[in-house]
Short mmCIF file of C-alpha atoms in Angstrom, two decimals:
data_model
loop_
_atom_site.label_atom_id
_atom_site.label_comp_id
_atom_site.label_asym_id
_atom_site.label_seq_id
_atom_site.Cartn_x
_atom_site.Cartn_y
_atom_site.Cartn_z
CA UNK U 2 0.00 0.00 0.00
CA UNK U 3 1.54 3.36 -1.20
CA UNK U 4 2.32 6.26 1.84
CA UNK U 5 1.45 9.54 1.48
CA UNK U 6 5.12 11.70 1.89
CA UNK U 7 4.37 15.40 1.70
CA UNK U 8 3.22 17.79 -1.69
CA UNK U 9 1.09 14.85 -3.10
CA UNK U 10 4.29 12.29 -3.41
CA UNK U 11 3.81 8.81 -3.27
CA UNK U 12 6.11 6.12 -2.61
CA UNK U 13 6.02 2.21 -1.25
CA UNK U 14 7.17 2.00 2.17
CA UNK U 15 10.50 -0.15 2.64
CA UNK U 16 11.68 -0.05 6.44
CA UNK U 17 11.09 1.57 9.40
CA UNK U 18 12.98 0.25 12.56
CA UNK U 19 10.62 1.06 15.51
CA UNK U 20 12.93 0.28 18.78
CA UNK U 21 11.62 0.62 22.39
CA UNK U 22 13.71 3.59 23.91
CA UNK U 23 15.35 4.59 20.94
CA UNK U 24 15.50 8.23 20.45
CA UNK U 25 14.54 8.20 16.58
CA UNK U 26 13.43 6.25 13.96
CA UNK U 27 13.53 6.36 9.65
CA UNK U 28 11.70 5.28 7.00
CA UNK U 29 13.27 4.61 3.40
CA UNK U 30 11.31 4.69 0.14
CA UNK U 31 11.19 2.73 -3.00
CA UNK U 32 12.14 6.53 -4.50
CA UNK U 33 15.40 7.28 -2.37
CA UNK U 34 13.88 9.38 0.15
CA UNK U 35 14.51 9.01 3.40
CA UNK U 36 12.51 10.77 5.99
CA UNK U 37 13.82 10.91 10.06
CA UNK U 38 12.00 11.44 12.52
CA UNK U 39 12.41 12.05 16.57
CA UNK U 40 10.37 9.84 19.38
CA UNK U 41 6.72 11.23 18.68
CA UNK U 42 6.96 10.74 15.04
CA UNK U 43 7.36 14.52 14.00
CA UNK U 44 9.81 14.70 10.65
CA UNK U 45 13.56 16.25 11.43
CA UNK U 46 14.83 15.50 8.30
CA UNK U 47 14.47 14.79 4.38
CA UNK U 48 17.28 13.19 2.82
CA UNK U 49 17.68 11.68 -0.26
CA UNK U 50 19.80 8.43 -1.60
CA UNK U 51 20.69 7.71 -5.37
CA UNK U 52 18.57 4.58 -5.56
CA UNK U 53 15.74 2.58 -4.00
CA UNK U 54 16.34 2.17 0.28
CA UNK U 55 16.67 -1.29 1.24
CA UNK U 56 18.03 -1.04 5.04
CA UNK U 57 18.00 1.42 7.94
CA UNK U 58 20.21 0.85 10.59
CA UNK U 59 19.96 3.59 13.75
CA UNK U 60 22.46 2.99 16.44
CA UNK U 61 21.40 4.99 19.47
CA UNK U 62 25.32 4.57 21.28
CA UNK U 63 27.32 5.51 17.98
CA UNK U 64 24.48 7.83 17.05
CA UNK U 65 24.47 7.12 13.45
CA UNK U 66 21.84 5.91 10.85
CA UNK U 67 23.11 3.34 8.00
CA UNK U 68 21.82 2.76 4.92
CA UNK U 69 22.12 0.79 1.66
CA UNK U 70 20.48 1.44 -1.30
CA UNK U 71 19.50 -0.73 -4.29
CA UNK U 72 22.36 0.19 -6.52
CA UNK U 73 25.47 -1.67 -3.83
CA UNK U 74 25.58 1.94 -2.09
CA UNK U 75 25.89 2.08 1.75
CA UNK U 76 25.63 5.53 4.05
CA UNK U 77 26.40 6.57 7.33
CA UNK U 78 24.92 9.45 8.72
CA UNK U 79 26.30 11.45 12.09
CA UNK U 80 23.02 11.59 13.51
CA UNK U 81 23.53 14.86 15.48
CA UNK U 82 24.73 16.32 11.38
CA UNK U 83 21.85 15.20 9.30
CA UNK U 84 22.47 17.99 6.59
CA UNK U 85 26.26 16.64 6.15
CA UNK U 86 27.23 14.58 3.24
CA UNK U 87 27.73 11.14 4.26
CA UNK U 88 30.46 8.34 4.19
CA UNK U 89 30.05 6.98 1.27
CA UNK U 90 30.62 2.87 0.96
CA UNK U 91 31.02 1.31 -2.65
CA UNK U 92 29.80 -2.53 -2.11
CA UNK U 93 30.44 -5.17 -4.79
CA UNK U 94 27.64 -7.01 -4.44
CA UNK U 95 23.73 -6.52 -3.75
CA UNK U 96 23.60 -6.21 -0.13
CA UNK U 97 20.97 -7.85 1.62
CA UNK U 98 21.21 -6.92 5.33
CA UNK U 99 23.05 -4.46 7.59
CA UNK U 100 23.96 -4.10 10.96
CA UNK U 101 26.58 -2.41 13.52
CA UNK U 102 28.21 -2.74 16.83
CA UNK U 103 30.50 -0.04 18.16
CA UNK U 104 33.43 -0.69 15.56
CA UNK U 105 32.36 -2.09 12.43
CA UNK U 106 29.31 -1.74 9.90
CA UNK U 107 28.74 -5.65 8.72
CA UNK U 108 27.33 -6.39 5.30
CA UNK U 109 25.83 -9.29 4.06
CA UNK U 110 25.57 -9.75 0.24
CA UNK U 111 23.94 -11.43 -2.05
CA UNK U 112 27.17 -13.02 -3.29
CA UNK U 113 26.74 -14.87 0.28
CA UNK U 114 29.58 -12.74 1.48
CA UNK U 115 29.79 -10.66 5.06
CA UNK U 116 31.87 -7.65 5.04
CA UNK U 117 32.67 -5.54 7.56
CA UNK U 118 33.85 -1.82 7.36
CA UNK U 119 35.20 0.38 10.13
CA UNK U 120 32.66 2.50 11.73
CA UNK U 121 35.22 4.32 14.90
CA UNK U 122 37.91 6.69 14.82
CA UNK U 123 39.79 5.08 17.31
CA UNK U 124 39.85 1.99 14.71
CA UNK U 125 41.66 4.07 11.89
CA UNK U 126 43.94 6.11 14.38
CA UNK U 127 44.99 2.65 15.49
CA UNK U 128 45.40 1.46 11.82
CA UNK U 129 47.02 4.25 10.73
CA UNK U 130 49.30 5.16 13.62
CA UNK U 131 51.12 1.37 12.80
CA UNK U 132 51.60 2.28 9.67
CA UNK U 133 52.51 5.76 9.05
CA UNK U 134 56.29 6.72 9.57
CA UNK U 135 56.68 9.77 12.41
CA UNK U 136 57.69 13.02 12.28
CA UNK U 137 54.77 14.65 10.99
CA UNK U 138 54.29 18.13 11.53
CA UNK U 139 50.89 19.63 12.60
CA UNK U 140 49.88 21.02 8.99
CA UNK U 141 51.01 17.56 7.66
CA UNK U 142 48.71 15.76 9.71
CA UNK U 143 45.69 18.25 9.09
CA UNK U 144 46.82 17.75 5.30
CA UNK U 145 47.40 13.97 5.33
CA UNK U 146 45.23 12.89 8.30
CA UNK U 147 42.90 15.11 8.71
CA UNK U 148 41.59 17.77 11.91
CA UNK U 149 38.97 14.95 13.01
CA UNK U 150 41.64 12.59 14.56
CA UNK U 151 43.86 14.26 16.94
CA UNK U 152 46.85 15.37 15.93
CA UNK U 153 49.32 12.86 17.40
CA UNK U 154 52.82 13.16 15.96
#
């Protein structure tokens, strides 16, 4: 059964992860939009995806929303920066379920594959800081690094 969305738009209705507790919830549509909304159901955000939503993922202790999309596309959303642009995750295969914990996004494809993708920081400051030689300076690091991992030379 279609669901009405706002200035006469249609759309089906593909998930909406109702959670006892949880702060928010989202609905994904057969069109790419994807409306959020807070605990009594009022809409705090419009976004849209490239393709078709398949699966929502909110994680109320990482605060961030996942998504994949028909066309092998996941998301991830800060939560508390909606209107950002999001990570963007190339997948090689249709994916056919999502879910997180407080590391890792895990995938599970239709090529009967599970990948999983870093979803913390601290996970690529780790990575990185094994691998990098020292000696950076700070502009280096802002360059090469970025400003959102502490500068750490």
């Amino acid at each position: 059964m279609p669901l009405r969305l706002g200035d006469d738009h249609f759309a089906q209705q593909l998930e909406l992860p109702l959670r006892d507790g949880g702060n928010c919830t989202a609905a994904g549509f057969s069109n790419g939009k994807l409306q959020v909304f807070d605990a009594k159901l009022s809409s705090i955000q419009t976004l849209n995806e490239a393709g078709s939503v398949d699966c929502i993922v909110l994680d109320d202790k990482t605060r961030v929303m996942v998504t994949s999309t028909a066309n092998k596309v996941i998301h991830v959303y800060r939560m508390n920066q909606l209107s950002m642009k999001p990570v963007e995750i190339l997948c090689p295969a249709d994916i056919t379920a999502i879910a997180t914990d407080d590391e890792f996004i895990f995938v599970a494809g239709a090529d009967r594959t599970v990948r999983r993708f870093p979803l913390s920081i601290t996970w690529f400051e780790n990575f990185l800081s094994t691998r990098l030689p020292g000696g950076f300076s700070r502009e280096e690091w802002a360059t090469h690094i970025g400003n959102d991992i502490p500068f750490n030379p």
